[in-house]
């Protein structure tokens, strides 16, 4: 209160205009307000250096603390990953869920999991396939036990489905080709089962991994389905698993893996060997490709779309995944 | 009627918004035009008495216009639905255009024919295959590829697979195939050392090896195996060198099943008691398995016979253990009289 009155007095007496004392603002609120590029650059570098030193110091302190506390030390901080920051999906399920079990006991794959039939798979391609597609189909047939490759002969999918059901097939796999390489996979589960279209990318044949296809034995492989967390993911996983025989021959030590990461399903085929109880040695054989689900339809190539990838609506968030 | 000529003289000479001029022909874009060409008799603007055939959503109509109605643009056209039967439709046209110029009747009939033809073709195509072309947008495609690469890095697939397999091993899905004793996983009540457990496991494996080795014939085969396995997998030198000394003695033990090492007396005791039972049970299987495994691995280059017969063959962990000097030494140890020992060392 003294200050303003003083000012006023001074003003009155001296008849000078003294500017009011206002609280000081920092010279700049943001480095980007500086117009001079050189100066801006320097300040920016300084700032970064400062931040870095602070970070290192913090880390050291944390380490010291941890050492000091020993067992009581707080757990190590985990860095953020896209998986850890994933948007919570309502349909995420744990493995043991009563509701889930009940539903899965009555869905279309229940008959597979109750071991009531042996899957018989028909593998085919589009019209006029090129070399790579043909080779890919041959490899697929080597992978999937009890599978049969066939030429397309310009038949429509609906007709194919009818004929396949008549001949006792349980699944149809159609490899779509574009620009001389396979780029799509349509999996139809036959007795009225769901249909799924996948986009296939990075197909690599045995030859390209420098492995001889003759190393693949005829044993039925085990199937490993990793990381399918949501309901939709589970349906897809069961679908892919139902292509293989329900009882693998462990003697063959073959494992086919479908690993889901951020909605990309990576397929690998390995031969494994247990070195001891803590170590496994893997030798990759056979084809390798990645799948990306485009849509899932309820009937055998007809019916409602249970799920479809609509880019605009669904790809706005980088932390949202559906499988 | 009179104004038709005037209209035509204007349209023809100067401008008509429906007219499209090409090098050889003049087309008329008017949707009611009968032939699609711009000519005096076919121009719908220059003929007050006019008739056309048009198709809407698969249904064919006959449109007629007379001079009397020329001044009611909204009610100009009289629309008659034609029968789906082609012959009947033709008759309908003739009925409706009875007193019209021959030109119109003819052209209407021709147009009707064309339209029915293309409609039937459309229906036929629909019944067959319909290929849907989904365009790939370049930028989107690139984005997908980029994300896939990053997802691949984040996935660490091999680790995940190994984890799963080990989990399955623990859960016992491979119970009958692998003989890793479950003791290692459960808490030992006796409070004996863990080392002995590990040695037990190795012993177990080697027991089976011993049995199978009896069936192996020829040194060459073994050498081939050595080479192959060394190429395929790494061997841990450290472990095996340590073990070898002890192993030798154990092998001898198992042959006679009485001698015991001082260091591993307890272990050996346990082994002789429990393992012998196991041996007897598994020996039959293991022998066959081991035999066939060896054959298989030797002849990796040749295909079919092995594959076909391979359904009954197995690859128990003993095979894995063979990779590396220790196992091979064990093999050679067993028939003590042979000179095979020298090869390995």
XYZ file of C-alpha atoms in Angstrom:
668
model
C 0.000 0.000 0.000
C 2.917 2.257 0.616
C 4.248 1.964 -2.863
C 1.315 3.407 -4.767
C 0.899 6.300 -2.377
C 4.527 7.088 -2.694
C 4.202 7.043 -6.387
C 1.266 9.321 -6.294
C 3.105 11.751 -4.100
C 6.048 11.669 -6.327
C 3.858 12.223 -9.275
C 2.196 15.134 -7.669
C 5.343 16.721 -6.468
C 7.685 16.017 -9.298
C 5.153 16.000 -12.050
C 6.870 13.156 -13.652
C 5.274 10.114 -14.918
C 6.778 7.140 -13.178
C 5.661 3.853 -14.494
C 3.912 1.514 -12.112
C 5.863 -1.384 -10.760
C 4.315 -4.401 -12.236
C 5.273 -7.997 -11.440
C 8.013 -9.169 -13.797
C 7.207 -11.676 -16.483
C 9.991 -13.932 -17.688
C 11.656 -12.538 -20.679
C 10.254 -15.293 -22.855
C 7.658 -17.960 -22.100
C 8.925 -20.303 -24.714
C 12.140 -20.715 -26.596
C 10.194 -20.708 -29.832
C 9.304 -17.068 -29.309
C 12.855 -16.034 -29.977
C 13.162 -14.849 -33.496
C 16.887 -15.196 -33.792
C 17.669 -18.663 -35.055
C 21.170 -18.918 -33.717
C 20.190 -17.905 -30.258
C 17.186 -20.161 -30.318
C 19.284 -23.077 -31.382
C 21.808 -22.489 -28.648
C 19.178 -22.252 -25.996
C 17.518 -25.365 -27.239
C 20.747 -27.327 -27.049
C 21.376 -26.041 -23.559
C 17.941 -27.011 -22.469
C 18.338 -30.497 -23.803
C 21.692 -30.890 -22.149
C 20.225 -29.788 -18.868
C 17.384 -32.240 -19.158
C 19.742 -35.030 -19.956
C 21.996 -34.370 -17.017
C 18.996 -34.249 -14.752
C 17.798 -37.539 -16.048
C 21.148 -39.191 -15.545
C 21.359 -37.815 -12.068
C 17.926 -39.118 -11.252
C 18.851 -42.508 -12.531
C 21.974 -42.606 -10.421
C 20.081 -41.578 -7.361
C 17.506 -44.228 -7.987
C 20.152 -46.851 -8.349
C 21.802 -45.794 -5.139
C 18.541 -45.930 -3.331
C 17.794 -49.327 -4.684
C 21.166 -50.570 -3.560
C 20.759 -49.061 -0.191
C 17.364 -50.508 0.389
C 18.310 -53.841 -1.043
C 15.253 -56.038 -0.929
C 12.961 -53.209 0.038
C 13.802 -51.318 -3.085
C 10.772 -50.244 -5.065
C 10.289 -52.306 -8.198
C 12.108 -51.237 -11.298
C 10.134 -48.879 -13.425
C 9.018 -50.349 -16.698
C 9.123 -48.155 -19.746
C 5.943 -47.468 -21.601
C 5.317 -49.576 -24.634
C 2.517 -49.532 -27.092
C 1.252 -52.722 -25.552
C 1.271 -51.244 -22.082
C -0.501 -48.149 -23.273
C -3.066 -50.076 -25.207
C -6.574 -48.730 -24.912
C -8.650 -50.914 -22.717
C -10.982 -53.000 -24.745
C -14.226 -54.135 -23.247
C -13.927 -57.452 -24.880
C -10.558 -58.346 -23.413
C -10.740 -61.709 -21.786
C -8.545 -63.720 -19.558
C -8.121 -67.335 -20.257
C -10.251 -68.517 -17.422
C -13.600 -66.944 -17.652
C -16.751 -68.866 -16.977
C -18.844 -66.950 -19.425
C -16.227 -67.406 -22.060
C -16.052 -71.104 -21.440
C -19.760 -71.446 -21.731
C -19.851 -69.535 -24.957
C -17.003 -71.446 -26.426
C -18.639 -74.697 -25.556
C -21.493 -73.886 -27.872
C -19.890 -72.001 -30.721
C -19.028 -73.320 -34.111
C -15.650 -74.645 -33.066
C -16.938 -76.644 -30.172
C -17.087 -79.705 -32.348
C -13.438 -79.322 -33.210
C -12.378 -78.979 -29.632
C -14.458 -81.923 -28.589
C -12.366 -83.915 -31.026
C -15.320 -85.203 -32.911
C -13.832 -84.844 -36.367
C -10.552 -84.635 -38.130
C -10.145 -81.417 -40.069
C -9.809 -81.829 -43.794
C -8.604 -78.719 -45.503
C -8.908 -77.685 -49.117
C -6.284 -75.218 -50.251
C -6.725 -73.378 -53.483
C -5.723 -70.176 -55.222
C -7.088 -67.661 -57.660
C -7.241 -68.314 -61.391
C -3.956 -68.502 -63.238
C -1.635 -68.482 -60.288
C 1.987 -67.588 -60.715
C 5.011 -69.524 -59.544
C 5.267 -68.039 -56.134
C 1.635 -68.613 -55.320
C 1.846 -72.197 -56.430
C 4.915 -72.728 -54.289
C 3.192 -71.050 -51.386
C 0.231 -73.332 -51.676
C 2.435 -76.346 -51.772
C 4.147 -75.186 -48.608
C 0.851 -74.573 -46.896
C -0.183 -78.071 -47.694
C 2.959 -79.327 -46.118
C 2.210 -77.355 -43.027
C -1.391 -78.263 -42.516
C -1.929 -81.935 -42.013
C -4.628 -83.604 -44.078
C -4.788 -80.810 -46.596
C -5.332 -80.984 -50.297
C -4.257 -78.482 -52.894
C -6.504 -77.940 -55.894
C -6.610 -75.747 -58.934
C -9.322 -73.119 -59.011
C -10.618 -73.711 -62.526
C -12.680 -70.557 -62.448
C -15.218 -71.795 -59.959
C -16.999 -69.317 -57.766
C -16.515 -69.477 -54.048
C -20.101 -70.369 -53.315
C -19.982 -73.307 -55.650
C -16.684 -74.376 -54.235
C -18.075 -74.318 -50.743
C -21.010 -76.480 -51.713
C -18.858 -79.021 -53.445
C -16.372 -79.078 -50.626
C -19.013 -79.741 -47.998
C -20.340 -82.510 -50.203
C -16.885 -84.049 -50.334
C -16.350 -83.936 -46.619
C -13.988 -81.016 -46.287
C -14.133 -79.040 -43.098
C -12.216 -75.941 -44.125
C -11.391 -74.113 -47.290
C -8.380 -71.865 -47.607
C -8.153 -69.646 -50.653
C -4.960 -67.812 -51.394
C -5.500 -64.648 -53.332
C -2.837 -63.370 -55.616
C -1.885 -59.909 -56.770
C 1.139 -58.838 -58.783
C 2.436 -62.364 -58.860
C 2.653 -62.867 -55.123
C 0.080 -64.151 -52.699
C -1.454 -61.280 -50.814
C -4.694 -62.503 -49.320
C -6.003 -65.467 -47.456
C -9.635 -66.398 -47.154
C -10.392 -69.019 -44.565
C -13.835 -70.547 -44.613
C -14.875 -72.986 -41.956
C -17.221 -75.253 -43.714
C -20.108 -76.565 -41.819
C -21.726 -73.129 -41.687
C -18.762 -71.703 -39.929
C -17.307 -68.213 -39.935
C -15.361 -66.789 -42.811
C -12.342 -64.615 -42.351
C -10.415 -62.611 -44.863
C -6.817 -61.860 -44.058
C -4.332 -59.745 -45.863
C -1.193 -61.741 -46.296
C 2.143 -59.993 -46.342
C 5.792 -60.908 -46.414
C 5.370 -64.472 -47.486
C 8.639 -66.297 -47.250
C 9.081 -69.793 -48.538
C 11.405 -72.425 -47.167
C 13.898 -71.694 -49.872
C 14.087 -68.059 -48.919
C 14.922 -68.891 -45.333
C 17.577 -71.220 -46.671
C 15.932 -74.314 -45.336
C 15.231 -77.490 -47.124
C 11.601 -78.390 -47.177
C 12.633 -81.994 -46.881
C 13.527 -81.373 -43.284
C 9.865 -81.078 -42.514
C 8.651 -84.399 -41.313
C 5.154 -85.654 -41.749
C 4.323 -85.482 -38.056
C 1.329 -83.504 -37.080
C 2.430 -80.203 -35.648
C 1.473 -78.523 -32.444
C -0.242 -75.226 -32.648
C 0.720 -72.285 -30.515
C -1.632 -69.333 -30.430
C -0.043 -66.388 -28.690
C -1.469 -63.171 -27.513
C -5.043 -63.338 -28.649
C -6.704 -61.369 -25.954
C -10.057 -60.059 -27.014
C -13.159 -62.011 -27.845
C -12.667 -61.405 -31.514
C -9.097 -62.523 -31.147
C -10.186 -65.736 -29.590
C -12.561 -66.506 -32.397
C -9.845 -65.922 -34.940
C -7.390 -67.994 -32.941
C -9.775 -70.905 -32.702
C -10.443 -70.637 -36.369
C -6.806 -70.831 -37.277
C -6.197 -73.577 -34.798
C -9.062 -75.618 -36.166
C -7.195 -76.054 -39.421
C -4.787 -78.390 -37.711
C -5.359 -81.803 -36.292
C -6.530 -81.756 -32.702
C -3.981 -84.262 -31.558
C -0.456 -83.328 -32.464
C 2.324 -85.848 -32.594
C 4.747 -84.538 -30.042
C 7.356 -86.909 -31.318
C 7.694 -84.805 -34.406
C 8.564 -81.746 -32.362
C 6.987 -79.431 -34.862
C 5.325 -76.274 -33.738
C 3.236 -73.919 -35.811
C 2.808 -70.584 -34.171
C 0.321 -67.837 -34.745
C 1.551 -64.889 -32.766
C -0.595 -61.802 -32.546
C 1.056 -58.456 -32.011
C -0.808 -55.241 -32.529
C -3.345 -56.910 -34.796
C -0.695 -58.504 -36.989
C -0.700 -62.280 -36.802
C 2.749 -63.670 -37.451
C 2.951 -67.252 -38.565
C 6.071 -69.272 -37.946
C 6.922 -72.917 -38.221
C 9.663 -74.337 -36.036
C 11.256 -77.535 -35.008
C 12.014 -77.384 -31.338
C 14.317 -79.294 -29.066
C 14.477 -79.127 -25.336
C 18.030 -78.701 -24.207
C 16.988 -78.971 -20.629
C 14.090 -77.834 -18.572
C 14.951 -74.237 -18.991
C 16.028 -73.957 -22.550
C 14.480 -74.726 -25.852
C 16.219 -74.504 -29.112
C 14.205 -73.524 -32.131
C 14.999 -74.092 -35.722
C 12.762 -72.307 -38.101
C 11.570 -74.215 -41.061
C 8.872 -73.768 -43.520
C 6.984 -70.776 -44.638
C 6.580 -67.602 -42.756
C 3.970 -64.935 -43.323
C 1.930 -62.311 -41.545
C -1.806 -61.949 -41.573
C -3.994 -59.006 -40.901
C -7.690 -59.544 -40.374
C -9.876 -57.602 -42.779
C -13.272 -58.942 -41.905
C -14.997 -61.781 -40.204
C -18.299 -63.041 -41.481
C -20.706 -65.245 -39.663
C -21.822 -67.673 -42.333
C -19.747 -69.612 -44.805
C -19.148 -66.708 -47.185
C -22.528 -65.222 -46.539
C -24.334 -63.640 -43.671
C -23.628 -60.769 -41.364
C -20.240 -59.336 -40.887
C -19.280 -59.943 -37.348
C -16.409 -57.504 -37.635
C -14.942 -55.458 -40.435
C -11.973 -53.166 -40.549
C -13.161 -49.722 -41.408
C -10.083 -47.676 -41.695
C -11.417 -44.268 -40.963
C -13.327 -45.161 -37.879
C -10.914 -47.622 -36.487
C -7.468 -46.359 -37.215
C -7.749 -42.988 -35.594
C -6.100 -44.174 -32.421
C -2.642 -45.661 -32.459
C -3.202 -47.464 -29.223
C -6.308 -49.328 -30.141
C -6.157 -52.909 -31.266
C -8.854 -55.393 -31.958
C -7.377 -58.824 -31.665
C -45.971 -29.286 -85.347
C -45.011 -26.148 -87.112
C -42.507 -25.239 -84.542
C -40.647 -28.498 -85.026
C -38.993 -27.303 -88.180
C -38.054 -24.027 -86.622
C -36.615 -25.789 -83.580
C -34.657 -28.121 -85.742
C -33.228 -25.388 -87.909
C -31.991 -23.627 -84.813
C -30.668 -26.744 -83.059
C -29.041 -28.087 -86.147
C -27.288 -24.922 -87.220
C -26.304 -23.406 -83.931
C -26.308 -24.724 -80.424
C -28.031 -27.638 -78.683
C -26.949 -28.478 -75.181
C -27.501 -32.182 -75.710
C -25.457 -32.362 -78.872
C -22.009 -33.906 -78.798
C -19.965 -33.594 -81.912
C -17.261 -36.077 -82.772
C -15.252 -36.504 -85.927
C -17.602 -38.882 -87.633
C -20.915 -38.520 -85.820
C -23.224 -36.350 -83.816
C -24.598 -37.788 -80.591
C -27.553 -36.613 -78.567
C -27.323 -36.834 -74.807
C -30.983 -36.372 -74.200
C -32.242 -39.263 -72.083
C -35.432 -39.628 -74.124
C -33.631 -39.951 -77.431
C -34.593 -43.091 -79.302
C -31.401 -43.795 -81.151
C -28.835 -41.691 -79.342
C -27.807 -39.863 -82.465
C -28.540 -36.269 -83.296
C -30.692 -36.321 -86.388
C -33.892 -34.711 -87.629
C -36.148 -37.667 -86.980
C -34.560 -38.755 -83.740
C -34.322 -35.444 -81.961
C -36.814 -35.342 -79.063
C -36.869 -31.552 -79.076
C -37.573 -31.250 -82.755
C -40.393 -33.805 -82.862
C -43.533 -33.074 -80.939
C -44.846 -36.574 -81.597
C -42.223 -38.859 -80.160
C -41.861 -42.299 -78.585
C -39.041 -44.031 -76.701
C -38.307 -47.157 -74.766
C -36.562 -46.691 -71.439
C -35.562 -49.040 -68.681
C -35.700 -48.262 -64.974
C -34.426 -50.722 -62.418
C -34.955 -53.619 -64.762
C -38.498 -52.672 -65.822
C -39.024 -51.515 -69.397
C -41.439 -48.698 -70.223
C -42.731 -47.180 -73.426
C -42.811 -43.392 -73.366
C -45.015 -41.477 -75.788
C -45.505 -37.808 -76.413
C -48.001 -36.039 -78.624
C -48.236 -32.537 -79.994
C -51.355 -31.816 -77.888
C -49.445 -32.214 -74.702
C -46.445 -30.257 -75.814
C -47.523 -27.308 -73.691
C -47.711 -29.282 -70.460
C -44.138 -30.184 -69.830
C -44.945 -31.984 -66.582
C -47.486 -34.227 -68.233
C -45.848 -34.621 -71.574
C -44.783 -38.204 -71.467
C -47.195 -41.093 -71.334
C -45.571 -44.055 -69.625
C -46.660 -47.581 -70.443
C -45.193 -50.537 -68.617
C -44.271 -53.256 -71.044
C -44.727 -56.943 -70.401
C -41.754 -59.045 -69.379
C -42.544 -61.392 -72.157
C -40.640 -60.134 -75.179
C -43.229 -61.123 -77.750
C -46.028 -59.568 -75.773
C -44.000 -56.415 -75.339
C -43.548 -56.178 -79.073
C -47.270 -56.499 -79.530
C -47.824 -53.803 -76.957
C -45.561 -51.462 -78.845
C -47.422 -52.139 -82.045
C -50.737 -51.505 -80.343
C -49.688 -48.244 -78.826
C -47.891 -46.892 -81.840
C -50.428 -48.101 -84.381
C -50.942 -44.852 -86.181
C -47.449 -43.546 -85.811
C -44.683 -43.385 -88.295
C -43.066 -46.638 -89.202
C -39.784 -45.172 -88.113
C -40.837 -44.982 -84.497
C -42.239 -48.476 -84.375
C -39.125 -49.950 -85.847
C -36.714 -48.052 -83.706
C -38.716 -48.803 -80.560
C -38.679 -52.498 -81.327
C -34.946 -52.442 -81.887
C -34.356 -50.585 -78.714
C -36.528 -52.980 -76.765
C -34.496 -55.887 -78.077
C -31.220 -54.307 -77.091
C -32.439 -53.495 -73.609
C -33.783 -56.967 -72.933
C -30.517 -58.430 -74.143
C -28.395 -56.422 -71.807
C -30.710 -57.067 -68.880
C -30.500 -60.815 -69.346
C -26.737 -60.549 -69.596
C -26.610 -58.650 -66.316
C -28.701 -61.274 -64.597
C -26.525 -64.069 -65.879
C -23.379 -62.393 -64.668
C -24.852 -61.880 -61.239
C -25.430 -65.571 -60.837
C -21.817 -66.423 -61.525
C -18.653 -65.094 -59.950
C -18.536 -61.524 -58.866
C -15.029 -60.349 -58.265
C -14.725 -57.486 -55.929
C -11.691 -55.364 -56.468
C -10.473 -53.665 -53.333
C -8.109 -50.853 -54.185
C -4.950 -50.533 -52.183
C -4.095 -46.981 -51.299
C -0.422 -46.419 -51.448
C 0.026 -44.357 -48.350
C -2.152 -46.618 -46.282
C -0.298 -49.624 -47.551
C 3.036 -48.096 -46.619
C 1.756 -47.294 -43.188
C 0.612 -50.852 -42.702
C 3.989 -52.192 -43.752
C 5.821 -49.887 -41.427
C 3.651 -50.829 -38.503
C 4.072 -54.464 -39.281
C 7.821 -54.179 -39.094
C 7.613 -52.465 -35.758
C 5.168 -55.010 -34.475
C 7.544 -57.729 -35.537
C 10.307 -56.186 -33.527
C 8.095 -55.773 -30.525
C 6.771 -59.292 -30.785
C 9.994 -61.168 -30.083
C 8.383 -64.253 -31.438
C 11.113 -66.707 -30.613
C 11.031 -65.779 -26.984
C 7.312 -66.109 -26.850
C 7.407 -69.507 -28.491
C 10.089 -70.730 -26.169
C 8.125 -69.567 -23.203
C 5.038 -71.352 -24.394
C 6.881 -74.556 -25.042
C 8.521 -74.512 -21.661
C 5.176 -73.826 -20.110
C 3.751 -76.814 -21.879
C 6.629 -78.900 -20.719
C 5.949 -77.852 -17.171
C 2.288 -78.541 -17.492
C 3.065 -82.041 -18.499
C 1.730 -82.216 -22.015
C 4.905 -83.951 -23.064
C 4.810 -86.275 -20.134
C 5.469 -89.489 -21.824
C 7.876 -88.184 -24.369
C 10.436 -86.363 -22.342
C 11.822 -87.701 -19.151
C 12.756 -84.567 -17.403
C 12.005 -85.613 -13.889
C 9.348 -83.580 -12.249
C 11.347 -83.570 -9.061
C 13.239 -80.553 -10.173
C 10.070 -78.558 -10.114
C 8.726 -79.732 -6.834
C 10.238 -78.860 -3.489
C 12.598 -81.465 -2.182
C 11.647 -82.623 1.221
C 14.940 -84.322 1.849
C 16.758 -81.056 1.498
C 19.326 -82.489 -0.827
C 21.384 -80.369 -3.114
C 20.015 -79.015 -6.277
C 23.091 -80.054 -8.144
C 22.232 -83.623 -7.658
C 18.884 -82.960 -9.248
C 20.446 -81.581 -12.346
C 22.812 -84.460 -12.537
C 19.926 -86.796 -12.095
C 18.273 -85.349 -15.124
C 21.362 -85.733 -17.161
C 21.765 -89.178 -15.876
C 18.277 -90.040 -16.872
C 18.929 -88.882 -20.344
C 22.132 -90.708 -20.566
C 20.640 -93.888 -19.336
C 18.421 -93.902 -22.301
C 21.314 -92.981 -24.454
C 23.162 -95.916 -23.177
C 20.369 -98.236 -24.102
C 19.962 -96.882 -27.540
C 23.641 -96.824 -28.235
C 23.738 -100.501 -27.988
C 21.855 -100.609 -31.173
C 24.057 -98.198 -33.033
C 26.403 -99.758 -35.500
C 29.495 -98.185 -36.940
C 31.773 -95.407 -35.983
C 31.264 -93.522 -39.177
C 27.661 -92.938 -38.415
C 28.574 -91.371 -35.154
C 31.101 -89.123 -36.698
C 28.586 -87.957 -39.201
C 26.207 -87.269 -36.418
C 28.819 -85.301 -34.577
C 29.452 -83.086 -37.486
C 25.846 -82.531 -38.236
C 24.952 -81.613 -34.751
C 27.824 -79.343 -34.313
C 26.761 -77.506 -37.364
C 23.207 -77.238 -36.206
C 23.478 -76.346 -32.618
C 25.977 -74.846 -30.309
C 27.542 -76.831 -27.601
C 28.314 -75.483 -24.226
C 31.820 -76.442 -23.550
C 31.923 -75.474 -19.976
C 29.085 -77.555 -18.733
C 29.974 -80.653 -20.484
C 33.590 -80.711 -19.556
C 32.670 -80.522 -15.960
C 30.175 -83.243 -16.284
C 32.231 -85.635 -18.236
C 34.335 -86.788 -15.379
C 31.363 -87.638 -13.318
C 29.451 -89.043 -16.225
C 31.967 -91.642 -17.028
C 31.622 -93.147 -13.700
C 27.905 -93.141 -13.821
C 27.765 -94.941 -17.057
C 29.820 -97.631 -15.567
C 27.462 -97.668 -12.641
C 24.463 -98.256 -14.723
C 25.950 -101.144 -16.530
C 26.466 -102.955 -13.337
C 24.086 -100.913 -11.280
C 26.044 -101.349 -8.096
C 29.152 -99.259 -8.208
C 28.756 -95.853 -6.758
C 30.780 -92.749 -6.784
C 31.740 -91.223 -3.515
C 30.709 -87.766 -4.556
C 27.378 -88.749 -5.831
C 26.593 -91.688 -3.671
C 23.184 -90.519 -2.701
C 22.319 -89.523 -6.200
C 23.480 -92.796 -7.528
C 21.443 -94.611 -4.939
C 18.355 -92.842 -5.928
C 19.148 -93.333 -9.551
C 19.662 -97.009 -9.291
C 16.410 -97.454 -7.442
C 14.089 -95.256 -9.410
C 15.734 -95.153 -12.759
C 15.987 -98.830 -13.237
C 12.265 -99.057 -13.052
C 11.999 -96.310 -15.570
C 14.568 -97.910 -17.740
C 12.675 -101.110 -17.933
C 9.511 -99.355 -18.775
C 10.959 -97.103 -21.373
C 13.691 -99.207 -22.728
C 11.587 -100.809 -25.361
C 10.354 -97.549 -26.758
C 13.592 -95.743 -26.415
C 15.625 -98.262 -28.223
C 13.480 -98.073 -31.255
C 13.329 -94.370 -31.059
C 17.001 -93.879 -30.720
C 17.755 -96.179 -33.548
C 15.450 -94.541 -35.946
C 16.546 -91.094 -34.871
C 20.094 -91.782 -35.730
C 19.227 -93.169 -39.063
C 17.083 -90.220 -39.727
C 19.647 -87.701 -38.867
C 22.288 -89.351 -40.936
C 20.185 -89.405 -43.999
C 18.758 -85.953 -43.771
C 19.417 -85.376 -47.396
C 17.321 -88.281 -48.540
C 13.622 -87.851 -48.236
C 10.757 -90.131 -48.387
C 11.538 -93.377 -46.645
C 12.398 -91.618 -43.497
C 9.414 -89.386 -43.547
C 6.955 -92.118 -44.148
C 8.299 -94.309 -41.465
C 8.814 -91.471 -39.135
C 5.417 -91.562 -37.589
C 6.542 -93.977 -34.979
C 9.875 -92.415 -34.406
C 10.465 -89.973 -31.689
C 13.160 -87.605 -30.695
C 13.544 -87.775 -27.006
C 15.806 -85.290 -25.330
C 18.644 -87.728 -25.350
C 19.187 -86.801 -28.939
C 19.639 -83.198 -27.964
C 22.067 -84.093 -25.298
C 24.204 -85.839 -27.843
C 25.190 -82.605 -29.367
C 28.479 -81.910 -27.845
C 31.410 -83.794 -26.699
C 30.083 -85.071 -23.439
C 27.336 -87.177 -24.849
C 29.490 -88.647 -27.469
C 32.005 -89.542 -24.886
C 29.318 -91.258 -22.958
C 28.396 -93.286 -25.938
C 31.862 -94.415 -26.426
C 32.288 -95.091 -22.816
C 29.680 -97.697 -22.617
C 31.331 -100.459 -24.525
C 34.498 -100.052 -22.548
C 36.554 -102.410 -24.508
C 36.311 -100.531 -27.789
C 38.813 -98.000 -28.922
C 36.192 -95.453 -29.716
C 37.181 -93.368 -26.758
C 40.148 -92.072 -28.627
C 38.089 -90.575 -31.350
C 36.203 -88.244 -29.123
C 39.094 -87.069 -27.056
